[in-house]
């Protein structure tokens, strides 16, 4: 009992009254408490950011698993299925581009906590929606909330801890978004058969409110820096212009690759003669690899810097895509291994891009920079599946269509190599400094 009572006494200020500030015992106890308080605050911040991304991923994905029952019960026309599925994507785009930058003006706390509250409310609208119009409204609001919270939470997490481990922290909380996707599938498989197609949606509400509660105490009430008058325009300052354009390009390609492979892999492989079970298994393994991509990205980023690590994981993705295309009609072990490798490379690349962006942009522009990279990357997410559809319309074999996805991967690798040569490890003295050009020795000795 002594330990908990001692900590409670410190937090209530009892220790300060019993130990004089000038005494050795008081100084030592105060120092220990500050260390404990700092570590607890950092843990609370990281957990809150991870919970926010988990809630967003869970909320975004639950509709996919509810669609069969929803279409059956409401007798939805095929023409309305597309708008319903696209509503959250539209909201994401609006949140990324227009709401997330407010974190650089107002601070992360009102934006992230407000977004989590809106996410809970939007989920409530979906739960009680009497028709398709209200459901679409709820999905748009849900997407806006996720788009606002994602860059702001990543920016907040990147401010805590040493510069060396910030990229790893960002990659780690990004994994929480993928885990939300996975949890949505597991919860839906359990609850929907028992309680109907809306059953799993309600789990978003406690997750979002828990995230808001954790971050309300962990994030500062005010922004820790002077706001930028025009944060989007500031992304094109001379020292940031080239990096901004390359991040937009890389995110567009990366998201396009992810949605193209995820959406088309089961269909193309089944069309080439692979069994249904193998086709579904390959898609699931691609999703698993997408989450596992965080491991090599963290490992290499610590040793080589974020940009060279991005080159390495992209090379894994390139190899995986090529192997997928070569073995599409065969199935078997090599086909499944290729799906995992493609997932690791594409997923690790996505996480690495955001981790690198969180280090590249100075603190006053970080949420804006990440939000616009993710927002404009959504155009790649729309174009990737459409391009594969265009290729398959011309009677191109499924393996060849998948091989065509390997073509843009070297563009990501070349862009990352250019950024590495220009900025190296993105070392800076403070979070408010712009990225400094790499020294010649930094280019050669890492």
Short mmCIF file of N, CA and C in Angstrom, two decimals, residues 61-209:
data_model
loop_
_atom_site.label_atom_id
_atom_site.label_comp_id
_atom_site.label_asym_id
_atom_site.label_seq_id
_atom_site.Cartn_x
_atom_site.Cartn_y
_atom_site.Cartn_z
N UNK A 61 -14.39 0.53 -41.88
CA UNK A 61 -14.47 -0.78 -42.51
C UNK A 61 -15.75 -1.53 -42.20
N UNK A 62 -16.45 -1.19 -41.13
CA UNK A 62 -17.61 -2.00 -40.73
C UNK A 62 -18.70 -2.05 -41.80
N UNK A 63 -18.85 -0.98 -42.57
CA UNK A 63 -19.90 -0.98 -43.59
C UNK A 63 -19.69 -2.10 -44.61
N UNK A 64 -18.44 -2.36 -44.98
CA UNK A 64 -18.17 -3.38 -45.99
C UNK A 64 -18.72 -4.73 -45.56
N UNK A 65 -18.58 -5.05 -44.27
CA UNK A 65 -19.04 -6.35 -43.78
C UNK A 65 -20.55 -6.37 -43.53
N UNK A 66 -21.17 -5.19 -43.53
CA UNK A 66 -22.62 -5.12 -43.31
C UNK A 66 -23.41 -5.02 -44.61
N UNK A 67 -22.72 -4.83 -45.74
CA UNK A 67 -23.41 -4.57 -47.00
C UNK A 67 -24.38 -5.67 -47.42
N UNK A 68 -24.03 -6.96 -47.32
CA UNK A 68 -25.00 -7.97 -47.76
C UNK A 68 -26.34 -7.88 -47.03
N UNK A 69 -26.31 -7.77 -45.71
CA UNK A 69 -27.54 -7.66 -44.95
C UNK A 69 -28.26 -6.35 -45.20
N UNK A 70 -27.50 -5.26 -45.34
CA UNK A 70 -28.09 -3.95 -45.60
C UNK A 70 -28.83 -3.93 -46.93
N UNK A 71 -28.18 -4.42 -47.98
CA UNK A 71 -28.80 -4.45 -49.31
C UNK A 71 -30.05 -5.33 -49.29
N UNK A 72 -29.99 -6.43 -48.58
CA UNK A 72 -31.13 -7.36 -48.53
C UNK A 72 -32.32 -6.75 -47.77
N UNK A 73 -32.05 -6.17 -46.60
CA UNK A 73 -33.14 -5.67 -45.77
C UNK A 73 -33.78 -4.41 -46.34
N UNK A 74 -32.98 -3.52 -46.91
CA UNK A 74 -33.51 -2.27 -47.43
C UNK A 74 -33.82 -2.33 -48.92
N UNK A 75 -33.46 -3.43 -49.55
CA UNK A 75 -33.70 -3.59 -50.99
C UNK A 75 -33.11 -2.40 -51.77
N UNK A 76 -31.84 -2.13 -51.51
CA UNK A 76 -31.17 -0.97 -52.10
C UNK A 76 -30.91 -1.22 -53.58
N UNK A 77 -31.20 -0.22 -54.40
CA UNK A 77 -30.91 -0.31 -55.83
C UNK A 77 -29.40 -0.28 -56.05
N UNK A 78 -28.96 -0.93 -57.11
CA UNK A 78 -27.53 -1.00 -57.38
C UNK A 78 -26.92 0.38 -57.58
N UNK A 79 -27.71 1.32 -58.12
CA UNK A 79 -27.18 2.65 -58.36
C UNK A 79 -26.86 3.42 -57.09
N UNK A 80 -27.41 2.99 -55.93
CA UNK A 80 -27.15 3.68 -54.67
C UNK A 80 -26.02 3.04 -53.87
N UNK A 81 -25.59 1.85 -54.26
CA UNK A 81 -24.51 1.19 -53.53
C UNK A 81 -23.20 1.96 -53.67
N UNK A 82 -22.92 2.43 -54.89
CA UNK A 82 -21.69 3.19 -55.12
C UNK A 82 -21.61 4.45 -54.28
N UNK A 83 -22.64 5.32 -54.31
CA UNK A 83 -22.60 6.51 -53.45
C UNK A 83 -22.47 6.19 -51.97
N UNK A 84 -23.10 5.12 -51.51
CA UNK A 84 -22.99 4.75 -50.10
C UNK A 84 -21.56 4.36 -49.76
N UNK A 85 -20.92 3.57 -50.62
CA UNK A 85 -19.54 3.15 -50.35
C UNK A 85 -18.56 4.30 -50.51
N UNK A 86 -18.89 5.27 -51.36
CA UNK A 86 -17.98 6.39 -51.62
C UNK A 86 -18.17 7.54 -50.64
N UNK A 87 -19.24 7.51 -49.85
CA UNK A 87 -19.54 8.64 -48.97
C UNK A 87 -18.42 8.89 -47.97
N UNK A 88 -17.92 7.82 -47.34
CA UNK A 88 -16.85 7.99 -46.36
C UNK A 88 -15.55 8.44 -47.02
N UNK A 89 -15.30 7.99 -48.26
CA UNK A 89 -14.09 8.43 -48.97
C UNK A 89 -14.16 9.93 -49.26
N UNK A 90 -15.34 10.41 -49.65
CA UNK A 90 -15.52 11.85 -49.84
C UNK A 90 -15.27 12.59 -48.54
N UNK A 91 -15.80 12.07 -47.44
CA UNK A 91 -15.56 12.70 -46.14
C UNK A 91 -14.09 12.70 -45.76
N UNK A 92 -13.39 11.59 -46.03
CA UNK A 92 -11.96 11.54 -45.77
C UNK A 92 -11.23 12.65 -46.50
N UNK A 93 -11.55 12.83 -47.77
CA UNK A 93 -10.89 13.86 -48.57
C UNK A 93 -11.12 15.24 -47.98
N UNK A 94 -12.36 15.53 -47.59
CA UNK A 94 -12.67 16.83 -46.98
C UNK A 94 -11.95 17.00 -45.65
N UNK A 95 -11.91 15.94 -44.84
CA UNK A 95 -11.23 16.03 -43.56
C UNK A 95 -9.74 16.24 -43.69
N UNK A 96 -9.11 15.49 -44.59
CA UNK A 96 -7.67 15.63 -44.81
C UNK A 96 -7.29 17.03 -45.27
N UNK A 97 -8.02 17.55 -46.25
CA UNK A 97 -7.61 18.79 -46.91
C UNK A 97 -8.03 20.04 -46.16
N UNK A 98 -9.18 20.01 -45.48
CA UNK A 98 -9.72 21.26 -44.96
C UNK A 98 -9.87 21.30 -43.44
N UNK A 99 -10.00 20.16 -42.77
CA UNK A 99 -10.19 20.18 -41.32
C UNK A 99 -8.88 19.90 -40.59
N UNK A 100 -8.11 18.93 -41.05
CA UNK A 100 -6.85 18.61 -40.38
C UNK A 100 -5.90 19.80 -40.28
N UNK A 101 -5.79 20.68 -41.31
CA UNK A 101 -4.90 21.84 -41.16
C UNK A 101 -5.26 22.77 -40.01
N UNK A 102 -6.50 22.68 -39.50
CA UNK A 102 -6.86 23.52 -38.35
C UNK A 102 -6.03 23.19 -37.12
N UNK A 103 -5.46 21.97 -37.06
CA UNK A 103 -4.61 21.62 -35.93
C UNK A 103 -3.37 22.49 -35.87
N UNK A 104 -2.91 22.98 -37.01
CA UNK A 104 -1.75 23.87 -37.03
C UNK A 104 -2.13 25.30 -36.64
N UNK A 105 -3.42 25.59 -36.57
CA UNK A 105 -3.88 26.91 -36.13
C UNK A 105 -4.39 26.89 -34.69
N UNK A 106 -5.18 25.86 -34.37
CA UNK A 106 -5.85 25.81 -33.07
C UNK A 106 -5.16 24.89 -32.07
N UNK A 107 -4.31 24.01 -32.54
CA UNK A 107 -3.73 22.98 -31.69
C UNK A 107 -4.40 21.64 -31.96
N UNK A 108 -3.72 20.57 -31.55
CA UNK A 108 -4.22 19.22 -31.85
C UNK A 108 -5.41 18.84 -30.98
N UNK A 109 -5.46 19.33 -29.73
CA UNK A 109 -6.51 18.86 -28.82
C UNK A 109 -7.92 19.14 -29.31
N UNK A 110 -8.25 20.37 -29.68
CA UNK A 110 -9.64 20.59 -30.14
C UNK A 110 -9.96 19.85 -31.42
N UNK A 111 -8.97 19.67 -32.29
CA UNK A 111 -9.25 19.00 -33.56
C UNK A 111 -9.44 17.50 -33.36
N UNK A 112 -8.49 16.84 -32.67
CA UNK A 112 -8.57 15.39 -32.51
C UNK A 112 -9.74 15.01 -31.61
N UNK A 113 -9.86 15.67 -30.47
CA UNK A 113 -10.95 15.34 -29.55
C UNK A 113 -12.31 15.68 -30.16
N UNK A 114 -12.37 16.82 -30.86
CA UNK A 114 -13.61 17.15 -31.55
C UNK A 114 -13.95 16.13 -32.63
N UNK A 115 -12.91 15.67 -33.36
CA UNK A 115 -13.14 14.68 -34.41
C UNK A 115 -13.64 13.36 -33.83
N UNK A 116 -13.10 12.96 -32.68
CA UNK A 116 -13.56 11.72 -32.06
C UNK A 116 -15.01 11.85 -31.58
N UNK A 117 -15.38 13.03 -31.10
CA UNK A 117 -16.77 13.25 -30.69
C UNK A 117 -17.70 13.20 -31.90
N UNK A 118 -17.27 13.82 -33.00
CA UNK A 118 -18.06 13.77 -34.24
C UNK A 118 -18.16 12.34 -34.75
N UNK A 119 -17.06 11.57 -34.63
CA UNK A 119 -17.07 10.18 -35.07
C UNK A 119 -18.11 9.38 -34.29
N UNK A 120 -18.16 9.59 -32.97
CA UNK A 120 -19.17 8.90 -32.16
C UNK A 120 -20.58 9.33 -32.57
N UNK A 121 -20.77 10.64 -32.80
CA UNK A 121 -22.08 11.12 -33.22
C UNK A 121 -22.48 10.61 -34.60
N UNK A 122 -21.52 10.59 -35.54
CA UNK A 122 -21.81 10.09 -36.88
C UNK A 122 -22.17 8.61 -36.84
N UNK A 123 -21.49 7.86 -35.98
CA UNK A 123 -21.84 6.45 -35.81
C UNK A 123 -23.26 6.31 -35.27
N UNK A 124 -23.63 7.21 -34.34
CA UNK A 124 -25.00 7.19 -33.83
C UNK A 124 -26.02 7.45 -34.93
N UNK A 125 -25.71 8.39 -35.84
CA UNK A 125 -26.61 8.65 -36.97
C UNK A 125 -26.78 7.39 -37.82
N UNK A 126 -25.65 6.71 -38.08
CA UNK A 126 -25.72 5.48 -38.87
C UNK A 126 -26.54 4.40 -38.16
N UNK A 127 -26.42 4.34 -36.83
CA UNK A 127 -27.13 3.31 -36.08
C UNK A 127 -28.65 3.48 -36.13
N UNK A 128 -29.11 4.74 -36.18
CA UNK A 128 -30.55 4.99 -36.14
C UNK A 128 -31.09 5.46 -37.49
N UNK A 129 -30.24 5.49 -38.52
CA UNK A 129 -30.67 6.00 -39.83
C UNK A 129 -31.88 5.22 -40.35
N UNK A 130 -32.96 5.93 -40.69
CA UNK A 130 -34.16 5.24 -41.17
C UNK A 130 -34.14 4.95 -42.67
N UNK A 131 -33.20 5.60 -43.40
CA UNK A 131 -33.17 5.41 -44.85
C UNK A 131 -31.75 5.62 -45.36
N UNK A 132 -31.58 5.41 -46.65
CA UNK A 132 -30.25 5.47 -47.26
C UNK A 132 -29.67 6.87 -47.23
N UNK A 133 -30.53 7.91 -47.31
CA UNK A 133 -30.03 9.28 -47.32
C UNK A 133 -29.37 9.64 -46.00
N UNK A 134 -30.00 9.28 -44.88
CA UNK A 134 -29.40 9.54 -43.58
C UNK A 134 -28.13 8.72 -43.38
N UNK A 135 -28.12 7.52 -43.90
CA UNK A 135 -26.93 6.68 -43.77
C UNK A 135 -25.76 7.28 -44.55
N UNK A 136 -26.02 7.81 -45.73
CA UNK A 136 -24.96 8.47 -46.50
C UNK A 136 -24.45 9.69 -45.76
N UNK A 137 -25.36 10.48 -45.16
CA UNK A 137 -24.95 11.64 -44.37
C UNK A 137 -24.05 11.22 -43.22
N UNK A 138 -24.44 10.17 -42.51
CA UNK A 138 -23.62 9.69 -41.41
C UNK A 138 -22.25 9.23 -41.86
N UNK A 139 -22.17 8.58 -43.02
CA UNK A 139 -20.89 8.11 -43.53
C UNK A 139 -20.00 9.28 -43.97
N UNK A 140 -20.58 10.32 -44.53
CA UNK A 140 -19.77 11.50 -44.90
C UNK A 140 -19.18 12.14 -43.65
N UNK A 141 -20.01 12.34 -42.61
CA UNK A 141 -19.51 12.91 -41.36
C UNK A 141 -18.46 12.02 -40.72
N UNK A 142 -18.67 10.72 -40.80
CA UNK A 142 -17.70 9.76 -40.27
C UNK A 142 -16.36 9.91 -40.98
N UNK A 143 -16.39 10.03 -42.31
CA UNK A 143 -15.15 10.21 -43.07
C UNK A 143 -14.45 11.51 -42.74
N UNK A 144 -15.22 12.59 -42.58
CA UNK A 144 -14.62 13.88 -42.20
C UNK A 144 -13.90 13.76 -40.86
N UNK A 145 -14.53 13.09 -39.91
CA UNK A 145 -13.92 12.93 -38.58
C UNK A 145 -12.62 12.14 -38.66
N UNK A 146 -12.61 11.05 -39.43
CA UNK A 146 -11.39 10.26 -39.56
C UNK A 146 -10.31 11.07 -40.26
N UNK A 147 -10.68 11.78 -41.34
CA UNK A 147 -9.71 12.58 -42.06
C UNK A 147 -9.14 13.72 -41.23
N UNK A 148 -9.93 14.26 -40.31
CA UNK A 148 -9.42 15.31 -39.43
C UNK A 148 -8.51 14.75 -38.35
N UNK A 149 -8.86 13.57 -37.82
CA UNK A 149 -8.11 13.02 -36.69
C UNK A 149 -6.79 12.41 -37.10
N UNK A 150 -6.74 11.76 -38.26
CA UNK A 150 -5.55 10.99 -38.65
C UNK A 150 -4.29 11.86 -38.69
N UNK A 151 -4.22 12.91 -39.52
CA UNK A 151 -2.98 13.72 -39.55
C UNK A 151 -2.69 14.41 -38.23
N UNK A 152 -3.74 14.85 -37.55
CA UNK A 152 -3.54 15.56 -36.28
C UNK A 152 -2.97 14.64 -35.22
N UNK A 153 -3.46 13.39 -35.16
CA UNK A 153 -2.94 12.43 -34.20
C UNK A 153 -1.50 12.04 -34.52
N UNK A 154 -1.20 11.85 -35.80
CA UNK A 154 0.18 11.53 -36.20
C UNK A 154 1.11 12.68 -35.85
N UNK A 155 0.67 13.91 -36.11
CA UNK A 155 1.49 15.07 -35.77
C UNK A 155 1.73 15.17 -34.27
N UNK A 156 0.68 14.92 -33.48
CA UNK A 156 0.82 14.98 -32.03
C UNK A 156 1.77 13.91 -31.52
N UNK A 157 1.66 12.69 -32.05
CA UNK A 157 2.53 11.61 -31.60
C UNK A 157 3.97 11.87 -31.97
N UNK A 158 4.20 12.53 -33.10
CA UNK A 158 5.58 12.77 -33.55
C UNK A 158 6.29 13.82 -32.70
N UNK A 159 5.56 14.56 -31.87
CA UNK A 159 6.18 15.59 -31.04
C UNK A 159 6.77 15.03 -29.76
N UNK A 160 6.41 13.80 -29.41
CA UNK A 160 6.84 13.23 -28.14
C UNK A 160 8.01 12.29 -28.36
N UNK A 161 8.97 12.35 -27.46
CA UNK A 161 10.09 11.42 -27.52
C UNK A 161 11.25 11.97 -28.32
N UNK A 162 12.30 11.18 -28.41
CA UNK A 162 13.51 11.60 -29.10
C UNK A 162 13.29 11.59 -30.61
N UNK A 163 14.09 12.40 -31.31
CA UNK A 163 14.00 12.46 -32.76
C UNK A 163 14.24 11.09 -33.38
N UNK A 164 15.11 10.29 -32.78
CA UNK A 164 15.46 8.99 -33.35
C UNK A 164 14.26 8.07 -33.44
N UNK A 165 13.38 8.10 -32.42
CA UNK A 165 12.29 7.13 -32.35
C UNK A 165 10.96 7.68 -32.81
N UNK A 166 10.92 8.91 -33.29
CA UNK A 166 9.63 9.47 -33.68
C UNK A 166 9.04 8.77 -34.90
N UNK A 167 9.89 8.44 -35.85
CA UNK A 167 9.40 7.71 -37.01
C UNK A 167 8.80 6.38 -36.63
N UNK A 168 9.45 5.69 -35.68
CA UNK A 168 8.93 4.40 -35.22
C UNK A 168 7.59 4.57 -34.52
N UNK A 169 7.43 5.64 -33.74
CA UNK A 169 6.16 5.88 -33.07
C UNK A 169 5.04 6.13 -34.08
N UNK A 170 5.35 6.90 -35.11
CA UNK A 170 4.35 7.19 -36.13
C UNK A 170 3.94 5.91 -36.85
N UNK A 171 4.93 5.09 -37.23
CA UNK A 171 4.62 3.83 -37.89
C UNK A 171 3.79 2.94 -36.97
N UNK A 172 4.14 2.94 -35.67
CA UNK A 172 3.42 2.11 -34.71
C UNK A 172 1.96 2.49 -34.58
N UNK A 173 1.66 3.79 -34.49
CA UNK A 173 0.25 4.17 -34.35
C UNK A 173 -0.49 4.01 -35.67
N UNK A 174 0.24 4.08 -36.79
CA UNK A 174 -0.39 3.82 -38.09
C UNK A 174 -0.90 2.38 -38.15
N UNK A 175 -0.16 1.46 -37.52
CA UNK A 175 -0.59 0.06 -37.49
C UNK A 175 -1.96 -0.06 -36.82
N UNK A 176 -2.24 0.83 -35.85
CA UNK A 176 -3.54 0.77 -35.17
C UNK A 176 -4.69 0.95 -36.15
N UNK A 177 -4.49 1.73 -37.19
CA UNK A 177 -5.53 1.91 -38.21
C UNK A 177 -5.80 0.59 -38.93
N UNK A 178 -4.72 -0.13 -39.28
CA UNK A 178 -4.89 -1.44 -39.91
C UNK A 178 -5.53 -2.44 -38.95
N UNK A 179 -5.18 -2.36 -37.67
CA UNK A 179 -5.80 -3.25 -36.69
C UNK A 179 -7.29 -2.97 -36.55
N UNK A 180 -7.68 -1.71 -36.73
CA UNK A 180 -9.10 -1.38 -36.73
C UNK A 180 -9.84 -2.08 -37.87
N UNK A 181 -9.20 -2.14 -39.05
CA UNK A 181 -9.79 -2.88 -40.17
C UNK A 181 -9.97 -4.35 -39.79
N UNK A 182 -8.92 -4.94 -39.21
CA UNK A 182 -8.98 -6.35 -38.85
C UNK A 182 -10.04 -6.60 -37.79
N UNK A 183 -10.10 -5.74 -36.77
CA UNK A 183 -11.09 -5.90 -35.71
C UNK A 183 -12.51 -5.76 -36.24
N UNK A 184 -12.70 -4.90 -37.24
CA UNK A 184 -14.03 -4.75 -37.83
C UNK A 184 -14.50 -6.06 -38.46
N UNK A 185 -13.60 -6.75 -39.12
CA UNK A 185 -13.96 -8.03 -39.72
C UNK A 185 -14.28 -9.08 -38.67
N UNK A 186 -13.46 -9.15 -37.63
CA UNK A 186 -13.69 -10.14 -36.58
C UNK A 186 -14.99 -9.87 -35.82
N UNK A 187 -15.21 -8.59 -35.47
CA UNK A 187 -16.43 -8.25 -34.73
C UNK A 187 -17.68 -8.48 -35.58
N UNK A 188 -17.59 -8.15 -36.86
CA UNK A 188 -18.75 -8.35 -37.74
C UNK A 188 -19.07 -9.83 -37.91
N UNK A 189 -18.02 -10.64 -38.06
CA UNK A 189 -18.24 -12.09 -38.21
C UNK A 189 -18.92 -12.68 -36.99
N UNK A 190 -18.69 -12.09 -35.82
CA UNK A 190 -19.27 -12.60 -34.58
C UNK A 190 -20.66 -12.03 -34.33
N UNK A 191 -20.83 -10.70 -34.52
CA UNK A 191 -22.05 -10.03 -34.09
C UNK A 191 -23.15 -9.99 -35.15
N UNK A 192 -22.78 -9.81 -36.41
CA UNK A 192 -23.80 -9.63 -37.44
C UNK A 192 -24.73 -10.83 -37.57
N UNK A 193 -24.23 -12.07 -37.57
CA UNK A 193 -25.17 -13.20 -37.66
C UNK A 193 -26.12 -13.29 -36.47
N UNK A 194 -25.70 -12.76 -35.31
CA UNK A 194 -26.52 -12.87 -34.11
C UNK A 194 -27.50 -11.71 -33.95
N UNK A 195 -27.05 -10.49 -34.30
CA UNK A 195 -27.84 -9.31 -33.97
C UNK A 195 -28.14 -8.40 -35.16
N UNK A 196 -27.80 -8.79 -36.35
CA UNK A 196 -28.13 -7.97 -37.50
C UNK A 196 -26.95 -7.15 -38.00
N UNK A 197 -27.15 -6.52 -39.17
CA UNK A 197 -26.03 -5.88 -39.86
C UNK A 197 -25.53 -4.60 -39.19
N UNK A 198 -26.28 -3.99 -38.28
CA UNK A 198 -25.80 -2.79 -37.59
C UNK A 198 -25.05 -3.12 -36.30
N UNK A 199 -25.00 -4.39 -35.93
CA UNK A 199 -24.56 -4.76 -34.58
C UNK A 199 -23.16 -4.28 -34.26
N UNK A 200 -22.23 -4.41 -35.19
CA UNK A 200 -20.83 -4.08 -34.90
C UNK A 200 -20.57 -2.58 -34.91
N UNK A 201 -21.45 -1.80 -35.53
CA UNK A 201 -21.18 -0.37 -35.66
C UNK A 201 -21.06 0.33 -34.31
N UNK A 202 -21.88 -0.09 -33.35
CA UNK A 202 -21.91 0.60 -32.06
C UNK A 202 -20.61 0.53 -31.30
N UNK A 203 -19.73 -0.43 -31.60
CA UNK A 203 -18.45 -0.53 -30.89
C UNK A 203 -17.54 0.65 -31.18
N UNK A 204 -17.81 1.37 -32.27
CA UNK A 204 -17.02 2.56 -32.57
C UNK A 204 -17.18 3.62 -31.50
N UNK A 205 -18.37 3.74 -30.93
CA UNK A 205 -18.67 4.84 -30.00
C UNK A 205 -17.78 4.80 -28.76
N UNK A 206 -17.70 3.69 -28.00
CA UNK A 206 -16.80 3.70 -26.84
C UNK A 206 -15.34 3.87 -27.22
N UNK A 207 -14.91 3.29 -28.35
CA UNK A 207 -13.51 3.45 -28.76
C UNK A 207 -13.18 4.92 -29.02
N UNK A 208 -14.08 5.62 -29.72
CA UNK A 208 -13.85 7.03 -30.02
C UNK A 208 -13.86 7.89 -28.76
N UNK A 209 -14.79 7.62 -27.85
CA UNK A 209 -14.87 8.42 -26.62
C UNK A 209 -13.69 8.15 -25.70
#
